PDB file of C-alpha atoms in Angstrom:
ATOM      1  CA  MET A   1     -20.388  -4.246  14.380  1.00  0.00           C
ATOM      2  CA  ARG A   2     -19.391  -1.280  12.012  1.00  0.00           C
ATOM      3  CA  ASN A   3     -16.674  -3.191  10.407  1.00  0.00           C
ATOM      4  CA  GLU A   4     -18.718  -6.466   9.913  1.00  0.00           C
ATOM      5  CA  PRO A   5     -20.910  -6.110   6.581  1.00  0.00           C
ATOM      6  CA  SER A   6     -23.781  -8.222   8.081  1.00  0.00           C
ATOM      7  CA  THR A   7     -24.266  -5.947  11.003  1.00  0.00           C
ATOM      8  CA  ALA A   8     -22.874  -2.554   9.645  1.00  0.00           C
ATOM      9  CA  SER A   9     -26.162  -0.849   8.938  1.00  0.00           C
ATOM     10  CA  ILE A  10     -28.018  -2.075  12.115  1.00  0.00           C
ATOM     11  CA  PRO A  11     -28.841   0.995  14.376  1.00  0.00           C
ATOM     12  CA  PHE A  12     -26.865   1.201  17.533  1.00  0.00           C
ATOM     13  CA  ILE A  13     -27.768   3.165  20.676  1.00  0.00           C
ATOM     14  CA  MET A  14     -25.192   3.348  23.157  1.00  0.00           C
ATOM     15  CA  MET A  15     -26.327   2.916  26.885  1.00  0.00           C
ATOM     16  CA  THR A  16     -23.920   4.053  29.588  1.00  0.00           C
ATOM     17  CA  GLY A  17     -23.461   5.642  32.899  1.00  0.00           C
ATOM     18  CA  TRP A  18     -21.196   8.139  31.478  1.00  0.00           C
ATOM     19  CA  SER A  19     -22.923  11.485  31.387  1.00  0.00           C
ATOM     20  CA  SER A  20     -19.998  13.843  30.215  1.00  0.00           C
ATOM     21  CA  LYS A  21     -19.799  15.087  26.760  1.00  0.00           C
ATOM     22  CA  GLY A  22     -16.528  13.560  26.373  1.00  0.00           C
ATOM     23  CA  GLY A  23     -18.066  10.216  26.699  1.00  0.00           C
ATOM     24  CA  GLN A  24     -20.772  10.932  24.294  1.00  0.00           C
ATOM     25  CA  ARG A  25     -18.445  12.197  21.647  1.00  0.00           C
ATOM     26  CA  GLN A  26     -16.396   9.073  22.269  1.00  0.00           C
ATOM     27  CA  GLY A  27     -19.351   6.676  21.725  1.00  0.00           C
ATOM     28  CA  MET A  28     -20.585   8.337  18.580  1.00  0.00           C
ATOM     29  CA  ALA A  29     -16.940   8.399  17.093  1.00  0.00           C
ATOM     30  CA  LEU A  30     -17.037   4.699  17.640  1.00  0.00           C
ATOM     31  CA  GLY A  31     -19.935   4.399  15.374  1.00  0.00           C
ATOM     32  CA  ALA A  32     -23.042   4.728  17.822  1.00  0.00           C
ATOM     33  CA  ASP A  33     -26.227   6.160  16.171  1.00  0.00           C
ATOM     34  CA  ASP A  34     -27.529   7.587  19.486  1.00  0.00           C
ATOM     35  CA  TYR A  35     -26.491   7.865  23.065  1.00  0.00           C
ATOM     36  CA  LEU A  36     -28.567   7.334  26.237  1.00  0.00           C
ATOM     37  CA  SER A  37     -27.117   8.426  29.680  1.00  0.00           C
ATOM     38  CA  LYS A  38     -28.356   6.422  32.802  1.00  0.00           C
ATOM     39  CA  PRO A  39     -30.734   6.660  34.367  1.00  0.00           C
ATOM     40  CA  PHE A  40     -33.367   6.532  31.642  1.00  0.00           C
ATOM     41  CA  ASN A  41     -36.948   5.468  31.650  1.00  0.00           C
ATOM     42  CA  ALA A  42     -38.576   2.956  29.150  1.00  0.00           C
ATOM     43  CA  SER A  43     -40.414   5.881  27.240  1.00  0.00           C
ATOM     44  CA  GLU A  44     -36.833   7.492  26.429  1.00  0.00           C
ATOM     45  CA  LEU A  45     -35.553   4.117  25.407  1.00  0.00           C
ATOM     46  CA  ILE A  46     -38.713   3.291  22.999  1.00  0.00           C
ATOM     47  CA  ASP A  47     -38.555   6.820  21.548  1.00  0.00           C
ATOM     48  CA  ALA A  48     -34.811   6.417  20.644  1.00  0.00           C
ATOM     49  CA  VAL A  49     -35.465   3.156  19.136  1.00  0.00           C
ATOM     50  CA  ALA A  50     -38.432   4.250  17.413  1.00  0.00           C
ATOM     51  CA  ALA A  51     -36.385   7.206  16.042  1.00  0.00           C
ATOM     52  CA  GLN A  52     -33.503   5.023  14.776  1.00  0.00           C
ATOM     53  CA  LEU A  53     -35.694   2.582  12.888  1.00  0.00           C
ATOM     54  CA  LYS A  54     -37.490   5.639  11.411  1.00  0.00           C
ATOM     55  CA  LYS A  55     -34.038   6.894  10.123  1.00  0.00           C
ATOM     56  CA  LYS A  56     -33.180   3.312   8.765  1.00  0.00           C
ATOM     57  CA  GLU A  57     -36.509   3.090   7.013  1.00  0.00           C
ATOM     58  CA  ARG A  58     -36.245   6.463   5.283  1.00  0.00           C
ATOM     59  CA  ALA A  59     -32.519   5.445   4.217  1.00  0.00           C
ATOM     60  CA  GLN A  60     -33.943   2.210   2.792  1.00  0.00           C
ATOM     61  CA  THR A  61     -36.547   4.084   0.661  1.00  0.00           C
ATOM     62  CA  GLN A  62     -34.130   6.596  -0.503  1.00  0.00           C
ATOM     63  CA  VAL A  63     -31.792   3.573  -1.700  1.00  0.00           C
ATOM     64  CA  ALA A  64     -34.718   1.803  -3.146  1.00  0.00           C
ATOM     65  CA  LYS A  65     -35.606   4.953  -5.064  1.00  0.00           C
ATOM     66  CA  GLN A  66     -32.022   5.361  -6.408  1.00  0.00           C
ATOM     67  CA  THR A  67     -31.896   1.724  -7.314  1.00  0.00           C
ATOM     68  CA  SER A  68     -35.116   1.771  -9.143  1.00  0.00           C
ATOM     69  CA  ALA A  69     -34.282   4.918 -11.003  1.00  0.00           C
ATOM     70  CA  SER A  70     -30.726   3.406 -12.114  1.00  0.00           C
ATOM     71  CA  GLU A  71     -32.569   0.267 -13.191  1.00  0.00           C
ATOM     72  CA  THR A  72     -35.000   2.229 -15.251  1.00  0.00           C
ATOM     73  CA  SER A  73     -32.241   4.160 -16.676  1.00  0.00           C
ATOM     74  CA  VAL A  74     -30.354   1.171 -17.656  1.00  0.00           C
ATOM     75  CA  ASN A  75     -33.509  -0.491 -19.349  1.00  0.00           C
ATOM     76  CA  VAL A  76     -34.160   2.674 -21.480  1.00  0.00           C
ATOM     77  CA  LEU A  77     -30.352   3.666 -22.282  1.00  0.00           C
ATOM     78  CA  LEU A  78     -28.664   0.246 -22.903  1.00  0.00           C
ATOM     79  CA  PRO A  79     -30.860  -0.914 -25.593  1.00  0.00           C
ATOM     80  CA  ALA A  80     -30.733   2.323 -27.264  1.00  0.00           C
ATOM     81  CA  GLU A  81     -26.934   2.557 -27.019  1.00  0.00           C
ATOM     82  CA  ILE A  82     -26.672  -0.810 -28.641  1.00  0.00           C
ATOM     83  CA  GLY A  83     -29.916  -1.214 -30.617  1.00  0.00           C
ATOM     84  CA  MET A  84     -29.819   2.077 -32.554  1.00  0.00           C
ATOM     85  CA  PRO A  85     -25.987   1.591 -33.747  1.00  0.00           C
ATOM     86  CA  LEU A  86     -26.629  -2.047 -34.423  1.00  0.00           C
ATOM     87  CA  GLN A  87     -29.675  -1.165 -36.895  1.00  0.00           C
ATOM     88  CA  THR A  88     -27.213   1.178 -38.538  1.00  0.00           C
ATOM     89  CA  ILE A  89     -24.612  -1.736 -39.023  1.00  0.00           C
ATOM     90  CA  ILE A  90     -27.331  -4.103 -40.303  1.00  0.00           C
ATOM     91  CA  GLY A  91     -28.804  -1.610 -42.672  1.00  0.00           C
ATOM     92  CA  PHE A  92     -25.620  -0.765 -44.476  1.00  0.00           C
ATOM     93  CA  GLY A  93     -24.541  -4.422 -44.212  1.00  0.00           C
ATOM     94  CA  GLN A  94     -27.642  -5.343 -46.310  1.00  0.00           C
ATOM     95  CA  ILE A  95     -26.877  -2.657 -48.866  1.00  0.00           C
ATOM     96  CA  LEU A  96     -23.445  -3.578 -49.410  1.00  0.00           C
ATOM     97  CA  SER A  97     -24.307  -7.244 -49.578  1.00  0.00           C
ATOM     98  CA  ASN A  98     -27.017  -6.709 -52.244  1.00  0.00           C
ATOM     99  CA  PRO A  99     -25.847  -7.853 -55.415  1.00  0.00           C
ATOM    100  CA  GLY A 100     -28.062  -5.558 -57.395  1.00  0.00           C
ATOM    101  CA  SER A 101     -26.700  -2.199 -55.679  1.00  0.00           C
ATOM    102  CA  GLU A 102     -25.069   0.201 -57.868  1.00  0.00           C
ATOM    103  CA  LEU A 103     -22.672   1.752 -55.361  1.00  0.00           C
ATOM    104  CA  SER A 104     -20.156   4.379 -56.196  1.00  0.00           C
ATOM    105  CA  ARG A 105     -16.724   4.219 -54.455  1.00  0.00           C
ATOM    106  CA  GLN A 106     -17.866   7.407 -52.492  1.00  0.00           C
ATOM    107  CA  ASP A 107     -21.151   5.429 -51.534  1.00  0.00           C
ATOM    108  CA  ILE A 108     -18.975   2.591 -50.213  1.00  0.00           C
ATOM    109  CA  SER A 109     -16.549   4.938 -48.444  1.00  0.00           C
ATOM    110  CA  SER A 110     -19.506   6.590 -46.929  1.00  0.00           C
ATOM    111  CA  ALA A 111     -21.193   3.275 -45.581  1.00  0.00           C
ATOM    112  CA  GLY A 112     -17.917   2.062 -44.275  1.00  0.00           C
ATOM    113  CA  GLN A 113     -17.697   5.233 -42.242  1.00  0.00           C
ATOM    114  CA  GLN A 114     -20.969   4.850 -40.829  1.00  0.00           C
ATOM    115  CA  ILE A 115     -20.648   1.279 -39.959  1.00  0.00           C
ATOM    116  CA  SER A 116     -17.309   2.254 -38.114  1.00  0.00           C
ATOM    117  CA  ALA A 117     -18.914   5.020 -36.194  1.00  0.00           C
ATOM    118  CA  ALA A 118     -21.924   2.691 -34.946  1.00  0.00           C
ATOM    119  CA  SER A 119     -19.408  -0.129 -34.099  1.00  0.00           C
ATOM    120  CA  PHE A 120     -17.552   2.346 -31.957  1.00  0.00           C
ATOM    121  CA  ARG A 121     -20.306   3.495 -30.323  1.00  0.00           C
ATOM    122  CA  ILE A 122     -21.437  -0.122 -29.343  1.00  0.00           C
ATOM    123  CA  GLN A 123     -17.772  -0.750 -28.139  1.00  0.00           C
ATOM    124  CA  ARG A 124     -17.670   2.409 -25.800  1.00  0.00           C
ATOM    125  CA  ALA A 125     -21.134   1.653 -24.387  1.00  0.00           C
ATOM    126  CA  VAL A 126     -20.072  -1.953 -23.556  1.00  0.00           C
ATOM    127  CA  ASP A 127     -16.577  -1.012 -22.342  1.00  0.00           C
ATOM    128  CA  ASN A 128     -18.254   1.909 -19.932  1.00  0.00           C
ATOM    129  CA  PHE A 129     -20.898  -0.599 -18.576  1.00  0.00           C
ATOM    130  CA  VAL A 130     -18.324  -3.261 -17.816  1.00  0.00           C
ATOM    131  CA  LEU A 131     -15.736  -0.942 -16.373  1.00  0.00           C
ATOM    132  CA  TYR A 132     -18.352   0.665 -14.034  1.00  0.00           C
ATOM    133  CA  SER A 133     -19.306  -2.738 -13.112  1.00  0.00           C
ATOM    134  CA  GLN A 134     -15.770  -3.755 -12.266  1.00  0.00           C
ATOM    135  CA  LEU A 135     -15.160  -0.487 -10.164  1.00  0.00           C
ATOM    136  CA  LEU A 136     -18.161  -1.310  -8.112  1.00  0.00           C
ATOM    137  CA  ALA A 137     -16.766  -4.631  -7.390  1.00  0.00           C
ATOM    138  CA  LEU A 138     -13.444  -3.269  -6.500  1.00  0.00           C
ATOM    139  CA  GLU A 139     -15.196  -1.600  -3.457  1.00  0.00           C
ATOM    140  CA  SER A 140     -15.559  -4.779  -1.502  1.00  0.00           C
ATOM    141  CA  ASP A 141     -12.405  -6.316  -2.653  1.00  0.00           C
ATOM    142  CA  SER A 142      -9.574  -4.978  -0.375  1.00  0.00           C
ATOM    143  CA  ASP A 143      -6.741  -7.043  -1.798  1.00  0.00           C
ATOM    144  CA  ALA A 144      -7.690  -5.632  -5.338  1.00  0.00           C
ATOM    145  CA  LEU A 145      -7.967  -2.176  -4.021  1.00  0.00           C
ATOM    146  CA  ASN A 146      -4.541  -2.260  -2.227  1.00  0.00           C
ATOM    147  CA  GLN A 147      -3.040  -3.886  -5.587  1.00  0.00           C
ATOM    148  CA  LEU A 148      -4.607  -1.213  -7.438  1.00  0.00           C
ATOM    149  CA  ARG A 149      -3.340   1.784  -5.414  1.00  0.00           C
ATOM    150  CA  ALA A 150       0.255   0.191  -5.569  1.00  0.00           C
ATOM    151  CA  SER A 151       0.538   1.231  -9.242  1.00  0.00           C
ATOM    152  CA  ALA A 152       1.948   4.260 -10.591  1.00  0.00           C
ATOM    153  CA  THR A 153       2.184   6.567 -13.711  1.00  0.00           C
ATOM    154  CA  PRO A 154       5.356   8.196 -14.295  1.00  0.00           C
ATOM    155  CA  ASP A 155       5.974  11.176 -16.747  1.00  0.00           C
ATOM    156  CA  VAL A 156       2.514  12.575 -15.799  1.00  0.00           C
ATOM    157  CA  LYS A 157       2.994  15.754 -17.956  1.00  0.00           C
ATOM    158  CA  GLU A 158       3.916  13.863 -21.171  1.00  0.00           C
ATOM    159  CA  PHE A 159       0.914  11.472 -20.685  1.00  0.00           C
ATOM    160  CA  VAL A 160      -1.749  13.985 -19.924  1.00  0.00           C
ATOM    161  CA  ASP A 161      -0.552  16.401 -22.640  1.00  0.00           C
ATOM    162  CA  ALA A 162      -0.577  13.401 -25.390  1.00  0.00           C
ATOM    163  CA  ARG A 163      -4.227  12.293 -24.232  1.00  0.00           C
ATOM    164  CA  VAL A 164      -5.656  15.766 -24.282  1.00  0.00           C
ATOM    165  CA  LEU A 165      -4.411  16.750 -27.657  1.00  0.00           C
ATOM    166  CA  ASN A 166      -5.354  13.280 -29.268  1.00  0.00           C
ATOM    167  CA  LEU A 167      -8.999  13.843 -28.080  1.00  0.00           C
ATOM    168  CA  ALA A 168      -9.071  17.426 -29.163  1.00  0.00           C
ATOM    169  CA  ARG A 169      -7.685  16.473 -32.399  1.00  0.00           C
ATOM    170  CA  ALA A 170     -10.239  13.970 -33.173  1.00  0.00           C
ATOM    171  CA  ARG A 171     -12.792  16.497 -32.798  1.00  0.00           C
ATOM    172  CA  GLY A 172     -10.885  19.183 -34.849  1.00  0.00           C
ATOM    173  CA  ARG A 173     -10.409  21.545 -31.557  1.00  0.00           C
ATOM    174  CA  GLU A 174      -6.743  21.587 -30.913  1.00  0.00           C
ATOM    175  CA  ALA A 175      -6.886  25.325 -31.088  1.00  0.00           C
ATOM    176  CA  ASP A 176      -9.395  25.711 -28.048  1.00  0.00           C
ATOM    177  CA  ILE A 177      -7.124  23.775 -25.827  1.00  0.00           C
ATOM    178  CA  THR A 178      -4.924  25.615 -23.131  1.00  0.00           C
ATOM    179  CA  LEU A 179      -2.747  23.104 -21.190  1.00  0.00           C
ATOM    180  CA  THR A 180      -1.211  23.826 -17.999  1.00  0.00           C
ATOM    181  CA  THR A 181       0.554  20.703 -16.867  1.00  0.00           C
ATOM    182  CA  SER A 182       3.244  19.933 -14.556  1.00  0.00           C
ATOM    183  CA  ASP A 183       5.333  16.638 -14.150  1.00  0.00           C
ATOM    184  CA  GLY A 184       5.783  14.060 -11.497  1.00  0.00           C
ATOM    185  CA  VAL A 185       4.945  10.415 -10.779  1.00  0.00           C
ATOM    186  CA  LEU A 186       1.448   9.542  -9.635  1.00  0.00           C
ATOM    187  CA  GLU A 187       0.187   6.670  -7.723  1.00  0.00           C
ATOM    188  CA  ILE A 188      -2.454   5.469 -10.323  1.00  0.00           C
ATOM    189  CA  GLU A 189      -2.267   3.088 -13.099  1.00  0.00           C
ATOM    190  CA  SER A 190      -1.965   4.824 -16.523  1.00  0.00           C
ATOM    191  CA  GLU A 191      -5.161   3.108 -17.719  1.00  0.00           C
ATOM    192  CA  TYR A 192      -7.140   4.846 -14.874  1.00  0.00           C
ATOM    193  CA  LEU A 193      -5.296   8.197 -15.197  1.00  0.00           C
ATOM    194  CA  GLY A 194      -6.143   7.967 -19.053  1.00  0.00           C
ATOM    195  CA  ARG A 195      -9.759   7.250 -18.201  1.00  0.00           C
ATOM    196  CA  LEU A 196      -9.963  10.431 -15.848  1.00  0.00           C
ATOM    197  CA  VAL A 197      -8.348  12.563 -18.620  1.00  0.00           C
ATOM    198  CA  ASP A 198     -10.637  10.915 -21.195  1.00  0.00           C
ATOM    199  CA  GLU A 199     -13.939  11.614 -19.471  1.00  0.00           C
ATOM    200  CA  LEU A 200     -13.133  15.205 -18.071  1.00  0.00           C
ATOM    201  CA  VAL A 201     -11.972  16.333 -21.555  1.00  0.00           C
ATOM    202  CA  ASP A 202     -14.641  14.445 -23.509  1.00  0.00           C
ATOM    203  CA  ASN A 203     -17.433  16.016 -21.340  1.00  0.00           C
ATOM    204  CA  ALA A 204     -15.923  19.374 -21.969  1.00  0.00           C
ATOM    205  CA  LEU A 205     -15.695  18.675 -25.825  1.00  0.00           C
ATOM    206  CA  LYS A 206     -19.365  17.555 -25.809  1.00  0.00           C
ATOM    207  CA  PHE A 207     -20.887  20.421 -23.866  1.00  0.00           C
ATOM    208  CA  SER A 208     -18.968  23.184 -25.736  1.00  0.00           C
ATOM    209  CA  SER A 209     -18.792  24.591 -29.286  1.00  0.00           C
ATOM    210  CA  PRO A 210     -15.886  25.083 -31.671  1.00  0.00           C
ATOM    211  CA  GLY A 211     -14.235  28.061 -30.655  1.00  0.00           C
ATOM    212  CA  GLU A 212     -14.974  27.948 -27.036  1.00  0.00           C
ATOM    213  CA  LYS A 213     -11.938  27.687 -24.823  1.00  0.00           C
ATOM    214  CA  ILE A 214     -11.167  24.537 -22.756  1.00  0.00           C
ATOM    215  CA  ALA A 215      -8.315  24.831 -20.236  1.00  0.00           C
ATOM    216  CA  VAL A 216      -6.634  21.735 -18.729  1.00  0.00           C
ATOM    217  CA  MET A 217      -4.612  22.033 -15.743  1.00  0.00           C
ATOM    218  CA  CYS A 218      -2.831  19.349 -13.588  1.00  0.00           C
ATOM    219  CA  VAL A 219      -0.695  20.265 -10.694  1.00  0.00           C
ATOM    220  CA  PHE A 220       1.352  18.539  -8.156  1.00  0.00           C
ATOM    221  CA  SER A 221       1.720  19.259  -4.246  1.00  0.00           C
ATOM    222  CA  PRO A 222       3.819  17.407  -1.896  1.00  0.00           C
ATOM    223  CA  ASP A 223       0.764  15.322  -0.849  1.00  0.00           C
ATOM    224  CA  ARG A 224      -1.826  15.991  -3.421  1.00  0.00           C
ATOM    225  CA  PHE A 225      -2.470  15.995  -7.225  1.00  0.00           C
ATOM    226  CA  GLY A 226      -5.106  18.086  -8.908  1.00  0.00           C
ATOM    227  CA  LEU A 227      -6.635  17.527 -12.511  1.00  0.00           C
ATOM    228  CA  ALA A 228      -9.035  20.404 -13.555  1.00  0.00           C
ATOM    229  CA  VAL A 229     -10.849  20.845 -16.904  1.00  0.00           C
ATOM    230  CA  THR A 230     -12.806  24.198 -17.489  1.00  0.00           C
ATOM    231  CA  ASP A 231     -14.817  24.721 -20.566  1.00  0.00           C
ATOM    232  CA  LEU A 232     -16.611  27.889 -21.648  1.00  0.00           C
ATOM    233  CA  GLY A 233     -19.671  26.096 -22.825  1.00  0.00           C
ATOM    234  CA  ARG A 234     -23.409  25.765 -21.934  1.00  0.00           C
ATOM    235  CA  GLY A 235     -22.740  25.247 -18.377  1.00  0.00           C
ATOM    236  CA  MET A 236     -25.122  23.339 -16.121  1.00  0.00           C
ATOM    237  CA  SER A 237     -28.231  23.914 -13.985  1.00  0.00           C
ATOM    238  CA  PRO A 238     -28.203  23.450 -10.220  1.00  0.00           C
ATOM    239  CA  ASP A 239     -30.733  20.519 -10.759  1.00  0.00           C
ATOM    240  CA  GLN A 240     -28.436  18.830 -13.249  1.00  0.00           C
ATOM    241  CA  LEU A 241     -25.627  19.309 -10.672  1.00  0.00           C
ATOM    242  CA  LYS A 242     -27.527  17.629  -8.032  1.00  0.00           C
ATOM    243  CA  ASN A 243     -28.531  14.760 -10.418  1.00  0.00           C
ATOM    244  CA  ILE A 244     -25.237  13.707 -11.651  1.00  0.00           C
ATOM    245  CA  ASN A 245     -25.115   9.945 -11.264  1.00  0.00           C
ATOM    246  CA  ALA A 246     -24.684   6.653 -13.346  1.00  0.00           C
ATOM    247  CA  PHE A 247     -26.945   6.212 -16.222  1.00  0.00           C
ATOM    248  CA  VAL A 248     -28.175   9.947 -16.176  1.00  0.00           C
ATOM    249  CA  GLN A 249     -27.711  11.556 -19.405  1.00  0.00           C
ATOM    250  CA  PHE A 250     -28.499  15.200 -19.962  1.00  0.00           C
ATOM    251  CA  GLY A 251     -29.338  16.649 -23.258  1.00  0.00           C
ATOM    252  CA  ARG A 252     -30.282  13.229 -24.743  1.00  0.00           C
ATOM    253  CA  LEU A 253     -33.325  14.608 -26.632  1.00  0.00           C
ATOM    254  CA  THR A 254     -32.721  18.193 -26.876  1.00  0.00           C
ATOM    255  CA  ASP A 255     -29.091  17.938 -27.978  1.00  0.00           C
ATOM    256  CA  ASN A 256     -29.072  14.474 -29.393  1.00  0.00           C
ATOM    257  CA  ASN A 257     -26.427  13.647 -27.020  1.00  0.00           C
ATOM    258  CA  VAL A 258     -25.500   9.571 -26.996  1.00  0.00           C
ATOM    259  CA  GLY A 259     -23.960   7.462 -24.457  1.00  0.00           C
ATOM    260  CA  LEU A 260     -25.099   5.740 -20.863  1.00  0.00           C
ATOM    261  CA  GLY A 261     -24.422   8.789 -18.832  1.00  0.00           C
ATOM    262  CA  LEU A 262     -21.375   6.930 -17.111  1.00  0.00           C
ATOM    263  CA  GLY A 263     -18.547   9.164 -18.061  1.00  0.00           C
ATOM    264  CA  LEU A 264     -18.386  11.421 -14.773  1.00  0.00           C
ATOM    265  CA  ALA A 265     -19.756   8.479 -12.661  1.00  0.00           C
ATOM    266  CA  ILE A 266     -16.812   6.515 -13.839  1.00  0.00           C
ATOM    267  CA  ALA A 267     -14.285   9.337 -13.136  1.00  0.00           C
ATOM    268  CA  ARG A 268     -15.792   9.820  -9.636  1.00  0.00           C
ATOM    269  CA  LYS A 269     -15.601   6.117  -8.897  1.00  0.00           C
ATOM    270  CA  ILE A 270     -11.891   6.009  -9.973  1.00  0.00           C
ATOM    271  CA  ALA A 271     -10.976   9.146  -7.906  1.00  0.00           C
ATOM    272  CA  PHE A 272     -12.763   7.499  -4.986  1.00  0.00           C
ATOM    273  CA  LEU A 273     -11.151   4.074  -5.185  1.00  0.00           C
ATOM    274  CA  HIS A 274      -7.778   5.790  -4.956  1.00  0.00           C
ATOM    275  CA  GLY A 275      -8.661   7.868  -1.850  1.00  0.00           C
ATOM    276  CA  GLY A 276      -9.615  11.083  -4.037  1.00  0.00           C
ATOM    277  CA  ALA A 277     -12.645  12.901  -4.939  1.00  0.00           C
ATOM    278  CA  LEU A 278     -14.399  14.797  -7.873  1.00  0.00           C
ATOM    279  CA  SER A 279     -15.913  18.241  -7.744  1.00  0.00           C
ATOM    280  CA  ILE A 280     -18.082  19.901 -10.327  1.00  0.00           C
ATOM    281  CA  LYS A 281     -18.641  23.781 -10.275  1.00  0.00           C
ATOM    282  CA  SER A 282     -20.886  25.256 -13.004  1.00  0.00           C
ATOM    283  CA  LYS A 283     -22.821  28.357 -14.016  1.00  0.00           C
ATOM    284  CA  MET A 284     -25.468  27.961 -16.563  1.00  0.00           C
ATOM    285  CA  GLY A 285     -24.653  29.460 -20.010  1.00  0.00           C
ATOM    286  CA  GLU A 286     -21.270  30.584 -18.709  1.00  0.00           C
ATOM    287  CA  LYS A 287     -18.837  27.603 -17.921  1.00  0.00           C
ATOM    288  CA  THR A 288     -18.137  24.367 -16.173  1.00  0.00           C
ATOM    289  CA  ARG A 289     -15.248  23.221 -14.105  1.00  0.00           C
ATOM    290  CA  VAL A 290     -14.787  19.594 -13.150  1.00  0.00           C
ATOM    291  CA  ALA A 291     -11.969  18.909 -10.813  1.00  0.00           C
ATOM    292  CA  ILE A 292     -10.141  15.686  -9.587  1.00  0.00           C
ATOM    293  CA  GLU A 293      -8.108  15.616  -6.371  1.00  0.00           C
ATOM    294  CA  LEU A 294      -5.835  12.501  -5.554  1.00  0.00           C
ATOM    295  CA  PRO A 295      -3.448  11.730  -2.728  1.00  0.00           C
ATOM    296  CA  ARG A 296       0.082  11.235  -3.179  1.00  0.00           C
ATOM    297  CA  LYS A 297       2.585   9.404  -1.096  1.00  0.00           C
ATOM    298  CA  GLY A 298       5.225  11.857  -1.587  1.00  0.00           C
TER     299      GLY A 298
END
């Protein structure tokens, strides 16, 4: 029942003549939600069923709340992430196409830069939305998931170092970066390893200021790979740490941060699909450390 999607969420109460704790543990390990040892009376059975139905109801309510919150965030964030830069493109396009406009070369160059930045913002929003949707679909496609996990990236040190420095250079912050990376082969497609690096480093750059150091470390052990990015920026509050999820954007109003809030959600999903995990430790006003751990075949 637990392996069949149509019945996996149905509460299961095991009723057996086994009275030992060993039998109970075995039943729970097989996926039972509760355990009744014979003999039992009708009242005990009714209470057990009622408890499981109540637990399922609470779980469904929680899922509904999370789904509703995500849908609300998408409805608010996606139009803003596409609509606002689109208005920039339209506005500058109208100015440039107006025959009566007397624009200097500097004005034209500035308009071109604004259009390019707005276009990049739209492209990033669409790309992130599509990628996150694809990652969600991969969870239920075992064949695609096995194929994904069969890929590998050689020369990880060279790949990570180049990726990190390119991101820092684009923000004028190469001097803030400290790299401690070891080399090896990692069982992950380079596209996905690149996204892990991009999201963690971009997050550190976004939530720290020029001059505040960012340490990037990747290490290999015989059976694990670790990537960690630590910034000495503003840090995160306990509430923010609890609320990290898809389509949750921190500091959008107070700090003018843009995006769909998908960066760390994408990184977490990529790690999960490869059998790994993402963890975050932070202290408000001091630092944030985001780490990814992935298994290795050795």
